[in-house]
């Protein structure tokens, strides 16, 4: 009886802690586990915050199809794992859609007629000035990447792409949406993926992340 009660209490405690972290988090998706590599993930609940834990292979371009059924807003952001090997690594994002201005920067994909793009370039040139943050959900730190909100976006299908200018491979997280809400299937996905992400098992790099940030580059 003692063992059963103790196990039950421990389970309830863990569930409560996870639920508390969900209140400040995104619905987590892991590439190759929750969606296939090489094809666009289709997003229909655009306002719900989702985090896509992914990896760019050499010369890779990842895509996310955003279906806005009614006029609204589209929020996008990127994070890079807080790792020594990623101190000078970042990814570019571009939100592609109808009626947007023609991009000044070169894109790794062709635009259809009538489409434009908002480009959020990588910004990791000076690691000492690079912002980073702590996320309760994963109990990890991340370099904070560029973010953008397209307000009053007309109903249409948009596409978010992520790539590295030099084709350098690496881990990254793409975020779409700002509303932190969880349905039953989202809760199930979060319960499964949270331990994986907290152990950094979704990553393909070894990730040296502990210790003093500046000490990484001390002689």
PDB file of C-alpha atoms in Angstrom, residues 34-206:
ATOM      1  CA  UNK A  34       5.850  13.878 -34.873  1.00  0.00           C
ATOM      2  CA  UNK A  35       6.219  14.951 -38.488  1.00  0.00           C
ATOM      3  CA  UNK A  36       8.361  13.663 -41.365  1.00  0.00           C
ATOM      4  CA  UNK A  37      11.545  15.318 -42.489  1.00  0.00           C
ATOM      5  CA  UNK A  38      11.413  16.768 -45.981  1.00  0.00           C
ATOM      6  CA  UNK A  39       7.743  17.761 -46.175  1.00  0.00           C
ATOM      7  CA  UNK A  40       5.965  20.869 -44.908  1.00  0.00           C
ATOM      8  CA  UNK A  41       4.129  20.593 -41.591  1.00  0.00           C
ATOM      9  CA  UNK A  42       0.617  21.986 -42.105  1.00  0.00           C
ATOM     10  CA  UNK A  43      -0.562  24.436 -39.410  1.00  0.00           C
ATOM     11  CA  UNK A  44      -4.259  25.310 -39.240  1.00  0.00           C
ATOM     12  CA  UNK A  45      -4.572  26.609 -35.652  1.00  0.00           C
ATOM     13  CA  UNK A  46      -2.282  29.529 -36.398  1.00  0.00           C
ATOM     14  CA  UNK A  47      -2.683  31.408 -33.117  1.00  0.00           C
ATOM     15  CA  UNK A  48      -1.809  28.439 -30.870  1.00  0.00           C
ATOM     16  CA  UNK A  49       1.866  28.480 -29.934  1.00  0.00           C
ATOM     17  CA  UNK A  50       3.755  25.525 -31.400  1.00  0.00           C
ATOM     18  CA  UNK A  51       7.472  24.762 -31.203  1.00  0.00           C
ATOM     19  CA  UNK A  52       9.114  22.609 -33.867  1.00  0.00           C
ATOM     20  CA  UNK A  53      12.356  21.027 -32.688  1.00  0.00           C
ATOM     21  CA  UNK A  54      14.211  20.415 -35.923  1.00  0.00           C
ATOM     22  CA  UNK A  55      17.588  20.023 -37.586  1.00  0.00           C
ATOM     23  CA  UNK A  56      18.880  21.574 -40.778  1.00  0.00           C
ATOM     24  CA  UNK A  57      20.988  19.216 -42.833  1.00  0.00           C
ATOM     25  CA  UNK A  58      23.601  20.622 -45.173  1.00  0.00           C
ATOM     26  CA  UNK A  59      21.931  22.929 -47.723  1.00  0.00           C
ATOM     27  CA  UNK A  60      18.539  22.000 -46.241  1.00  0.00           C
ATOM     28  CA  UNK A  61      15.407  24.179 -46.295  1.00  0.00           C
ATOM     29  CA  UNK A  62      12.632  23.354 -43.812  1.00  0.00           C
ATOM     30  CA  UNK A  63       9.079  24.451 -44.545  1.00  0.00           C
ATOM     31  CA  UNK A  64       5.882  24.963 -42.540  1.00  0.00           C
ATOM     32  CA  UNK A  65       2.571  25.584 -44.310  1.00  0.00           C
ATOM     33  CA  UNK A  66       0.400  28.084 -42.438  1.00  0.00           C
ATOM     34  CA  UNK A  67      -3.286  28.026 -43.369  1.00  0.00           C
ATOM     35  CA  UNK A  68      -5.035  31.183 -42.182  1.00  0.00           C
ATOM     36  CA  UNK A  69      -8.738  30.524 -42.720  1.00  0.00           C
ATOM     37  CA  UNK A  70      -9.822  33.950 -41.451  1.00  0.00           C
ATOM     38  CA  UNK A  71      -7.983  37.279 -41.315  1.00  0.00           C
ATOM     39  CA  UNK A  72      -5.730  37.396 -38.273  1.00  0.00           C
ATOM     40  CA  UNK A  73      -2.129  37.535 -37.124  1.00  0.00           C
ATOM     41  CA  UNK A  74       0.833  35.269 -37.767  1.00  0.00           C
ATOM     42  CA  UNK A  75       3.623  35.198 -35.196  1.00  0.00           C
ATOM     43  CA  UNK A  76       6.956  33.503 -35.923  1.00  0.00           C
ATOM     44  CA  UNK A  77      10.171  33.184 -33.938  1.00  0.00           C
ATOM     45  CA  UNK A  78      13.265  31.004 -33.828  1.00  0.00           C
ATOM     46  CA  UNK A  79      15.456  29.693 -31.025  1.00  0.00           C
ATOM     47  CA  UNK A  80      18.867  28.036 -31.088  1.00  0.00           C
ATOM     48  CA  UNK A  81      19.930  25.610 -28.330  1.00  0.00           C
ATOM     49  CA  UNK A  82      22.312  27.251 -25.866  1.00  0.00           C
ATOM     50  CA  UNK A  83      25.368  25.211 -26.836  1.00  0.00           C
ATOM     51  CA  UNK A  84      28.999  26.071 -27.285  1.00  0.00           C
ATOM     52  CA  UNK A  85      29.020  24.780 -30.860  1.00  0.00           C
ATOM     53  CA  UNK A  86      26.054  27.041 -31.655  1.00  0.00           C
ATOM     54  CA  UNK A  87      27.440  30.265 -30.178  1.00  0.00           C
ATOM     55  CA  UNK A  88      27.907  31.629 -33.711  1.00  0.00           C
ATOM     56  CA  UNK A  89      25.108  29.643 -35.336  1.00  0.00           C
ATOM     57  CA  UNK A  90      21.699  30.953 -36.328  1.00  0.00           C
ATOM     58  CA  UNK A  91      19.096  30.308 -39.008  1.00  0.00           C
ATOM     59  CA  UNK A  92      17.231  32.569 -41.383  1.00  0.00           C
ATOM     60  CA  UNK A  93      13.447  32.643 -41.412  1.00  0.00           C
ATOM     61  CA  UNK A  94      11.191  33.867 -44.177  1.00  0.00           C
ATOM     62  CA  UNK A  95       7.417  34.190 -44.100  1.00  0.00           C
ATOM     63  CA  UNK A  96       6.115  33.820 -47.650  1.00  0.00           C
ATOM     64  CA  UNK A  97       2.617  34.762 -48.725  1.00  0.00           C
ATOM     65  CA  UNK A  98       0.365  36.658 -51.140  1.00  0.00           C
ATOM     66  CA  UNK A  99       0.473  40.427 -51.129  1.00  0.00           C
ATOM     67  CA  UNK A 100       3.741  40.710 -49.202  1.00  0.00           C
ATOM     68  CA  UNK A 101       6.536  42.931 -50.497  1.00  0.00           C
ATOM     69  CA  UNK A 102       9.215  41.467 -52.721  1.00  0.00           C
ATOM     70  CA  UNK A 103      12.176  40.481 -50.517  1.00  0.00           C
ATOM     71  CA  UNK A 104      15.483  42.307 -50.874  1.00  0.00           C
ATOM     72  CA  UNK A 105      17.430  39.285 -49.629  1.00  0.00           C
ATOM     73  CA  UNK A 106      17.920  36.217 -51.793  1.00  0.00           C
ATOM     74  CA  UNK A 107      15.750  33.240 -50.872  1.00  0.00           C
ATOM     75  CA  UNK A 108      16.596  29.550 -51.291  1.00  0.00           C
ATOM     76  CA  UNK A 109      13.188  28.921 -52.921  1.00  0.00           C
ATOM     77  CA  UNK A 110      11.297  30.382 -55.861  1.00  0.00           C
ATOM     78  CA  UNK A 111       8.291  32.613 -55.177  1.00  0.00           C
ATOM     79  CA  UNK A 112       5.033  32.082 -57.027  1.00  0.00           C
ATOM     80  CA  UNK A 113       3.497  34.982 -58.907  1.00  0.00           C
ATOM     81  CA  UNK A 114       1.844  37.471 -56.556  1.00  0.00           C
ATOM     82  CA  UNK A 115       3.807  36.299 -53.538  1.00  0.00           C
ATOM     83  CA  UNK A 116       6.299  38.219 -51.453  1.00  0.00           C
ATOM     84  CA  UNK A 117       8.262  37.472 -48.311  1.00  0.00           C
ATOM     85  CA  UNK A 118       9.314  38.912 -44.980  1.00  0.00           C
ATOM     86  CA  UNK A 119      12.888  37.809 -44.300  1.00  0.00           C
ATOM     87  CA  UNK A 120      14.257  37.535 -40.765  1.00  0.00           C
ATOM     88  CA  UNK A 121      18.011  37.135 -41.249  1.00  0.00           C
ATOM     89  CA  UNK A 122      20.331  35.267 -38.913  1.00  0.00           C
ATOM     90  CA  UNK A 123      21.956  37.498 -36.312  1.00  0.00           C
ATOM     91  CA  UNK A 124      24.767  35.514 -34.685  1.00  0.00           C
ATOM     92  CA  UNK A 125      27.822  37.484 -35.809  1.00  0.00           C
ATOM     93  CA  UNK A 126      28.751  38.707 -32.328  1.00  0.00           C
ATOM     94  CA  UNK A 127      28.139  35.958 -29.778  1.00  0.00           C
ATOM     95  CA  UNK A 128      29.007  38.267 -26.863  1.00  0.00           C
ATOM     96  CA  UNK A 129      26.005  40.473 -27.683  1.00  0.00           C
ATOM     97  CA  UNK A 130      23.662  37.621 -28.479  1.00  0.00           C
ATOM     98  CA  UNK A 131      20.478  37.496 -26.355  1.00  0.00           C
ATOM     99  CA  UNK A 132      19.520  34.257 -24.674  1.00  0.00           C
ATOM    100  CA  UNK A 133      16.682  33.152 -22.434  1.00  0.00           C
ATOM    101  CA  UNK A 134      15.550  30.411 -20.066  1.00  0.00           C
ATOM    102  CA  UNK A 135      12.446  28.377 -20.868  1.00  0.00           C
ATOM    103  CA  UNK A 136      10.591  26.704 -18.004  1.00  0.00           C
ATOM    104  CA  UNK A 137       8.967  24.052 -20.197  1.00  0.00           C
ATOM    105  CA  UNK A 138      12.240  22.480 -21.300  1.00  0.00           C
ATOM    106  CA  UNK A 139      14.301  23.635 -18.301  1.00  0.00           C
ATOM    107  CA  UNK A 140      16.887  24.804 -20.811  1.00  0.00           C
ATOM    108  CA  UNK A 141      18.434  27.971 -22.168  1.00  0.00           C
ATOM    109  CA  UNK A 142      18.222  29.109 -25.763  1.00  0.00           C
ATOM    110  CA  UNK A 143      19.705  31.814 -27.936  1.00  0.00           C
ATOM    111  CA  UNK A 144      16.781  34.042 -28.866  1.00  0.00           C
ATOM    112  CA  UNK A 145      16.419  34.458 -32.612  1.00  0.00           C
ATOM    113  CA  UNK A 146      14.494  36.920 -34.751  1.00  0.00           C
ATOM    114  CA  UNK A 147      10.746  37.238 -34.304  1.00  0.00           C
ATOM    115  CA  UNK A 148       7.981  38.872 -36.284  1.00  0.00           C
ATOM    116  CA  UNK A 149       4.216  39.385 -36.147  1.00  0.00           C
ATOM    117  CA  UNK A 150       2.256  39.855 -39.358  1.00  0.00           C
ATOM    118  CA  UNK A 151      -0.827  41.725 -38.169  1.00  0.00           C
ATOM    119  CA  UNK A 152      -4.151  41.849 -40.012  1.00  0.00           C
ATOM    120  CA  UNK A 153      -2.988  39.151 -42.402  1.00  0.00           C
ATOM    121  CA  UNK A 154      -5.657  38.264 -44.980  1.00  0.00           C
ATOM    122  CA  UNK A 155      -7.010  34.733 -45.102  1.00  0.00           C
ATOM    123  CA  UNK A 156      -4.630  32.738 -47.288  1.00  0.00           C
ATOM    124  CA  UNK A 157      -2.014  30.012 -47.238  1.00  0.00           C
ATOM    125  CA  UNK A 158       1.435  31.157 -46.151  1.00  0.00           C
ATOM    126  CA  UNK A 159       4.733  29.341 -45.843  1.00  0.00           C
ATOM    127  CA  UNK A 160       7.460  29.725 -43.225  1.00  0.00           C
ATOM    128  CA  UNK A 161      10.898  28.505 -44.278  1.00  0.00           C
ATOM    129  CA  UNK A 162      14.111  28.079 -42.282  1.00  0.00           C
ATOM    130  CA  UNK A 163      17.608  27.751 -43.727  1.00  0.00           C
ATOM    131  CA  UNK A 164      21.258  28.566 -43.098  1.00  0.00           C
ATOM    132  CA  UNK A 165      22.953  30.964 -45.517  1.00  0.00           C
ATOM    133  CA  UNK A 166      26.128  28.869 -45.798  1.00  0.00           C
ATOM    134  CA  UNK A 167      24.311  25.547 -45.711  1.00  0.00           C
ATOM    135  CA  UNK A 168      25.745  24.740 -42.283  1.00  0.00           C
ATOM    136  CA  UNK A 169      23.830  21.961 -40.472  1.00  0.00           C
ATOM    137  CA  UNK A 170      22.490  22.453 -36.963  1.00  0.00           C
ATOM    138  CA  UNK A 171      19.638  22.184 -34.464  1.00  0.00           C
ATOM    139  CA  UNK A 172      17.042  24.928 -34.144  1.00  0.00           C
ATOM    140  CA  UNK A 173      13.472  25.527 -32.968  1.00  0.00           C
ATOM    141  CA  UNK A 174      10.851  27.239 -35.130  1.00  0.00           C
ATOM    142  CA  UNK A 175       7.920  28.785 -33.263  1.00  0.00           C
ATOM    143  CA  UNK A 176       4.559  29.662 -34.782  1.00  0.00           C
ATOM    144  CA  UNK A 177       1.760  31.304 -32.770  1.00  0.00           C
ATOM    145  CA  UNK A 178       1.618  33.018 -29.377  1.00  0.00           C
ATOM    146  CA  UNK A 179      -1.455  31.649 -27.563  1.00  0.00           C
ATOM    147  CA  UNK A 180      -0.411  29.117 -24.913  1.00  0.00           C
ATOM    148  CA  UNK A 181      -3.299  26.647 -25.035  1.00  0.00           C
ATOM    149  CA  UNK A 182      -3.434  22.850 -24.823  1.00  0.00           C
ATOM    150  CA  UNK A 183      -6.162  20.436 -25.890  1.00  0.00           C
ATOM    151  CA  UNK A 184      -6.184  16.746 -24.887  1.00  0.00           C
ATOM    152  CA  UNK A 185      -4.018  15.647 -27.830  1.00  0.00           C
ATOM    153  CA  UNK A 186      -1.612  18.524 -27.173  1.00  0.00           C
ATOM    154  CA  UNK A 187      -1.295  17.490 -23.528  1.00  0.00           C
ATOM    155  CA  UNK A 188      -0.531  13.925 -24.571  1.00  0.00           C
ATOM    156  CA  UNK A 189       2.119  15.104 -27.004  1.00  0.00           C
ATOM    157  CA  UNK A 190       3.660  17.375 -24.373  1.00  0.00           C
ATOM    158  CA  UNK A 191       3.779  14.591 -21.752  1.00  0.00           C
ATOM    159  CA  UNK A 192       5.619  12.372 -24.232  1.00  0.00           C
ATOM    160  CA  UNK A 193       7.992  14.990 -25.625  1.00  0.00           C
ATOM    161  CA  UNK A 194       8.830  16.961 -22.486  1.00  0.00           C
ATOM    162  CA  UNK A 195      11.213  14.334 -21.018  1.00  0.00           C
ATOM    163  CA  UNK A 196      12.871  13.914 -24.427  1.00  0.00           C
ATOM    164  CA  UNK A 197      13.484  17.644 -24.759  1.00  0.00           C
ATOM    165  CA  UNK A 198      14.652  18.052 -21.172  1.00  0.00           C
ATOM    166  CA  UNK A 199      17.243  15.321 -21.769  1.00  0.00           C
ATOM    167  CA  UNK A 200      18.225  17.009 -25.055  1.00  0.00           C
ATOM    168  CA  UNK A 201      17.553  13.703 -26.796  1.00  0.00           C
ATOM    169  CA  UNK A 202      15.835  15.451 -29.701  1.00  0.00           C
ATOM    170  CA  UNK A 203      19.138  17.089 -30.680  1.00  0.00           C
ATOM    171  CA  UNK A 204      21.697  15.777 -33.144  1.00  0.00           C
ATOM    172  CA  UNK A 205      24.610  17.713 -31.640  1.00  0.00           C
ATOM    173  CA  UNK A 206      26.365  16.840 -28.378  1.00  0.00           C
TER     174      UNK A 206
END
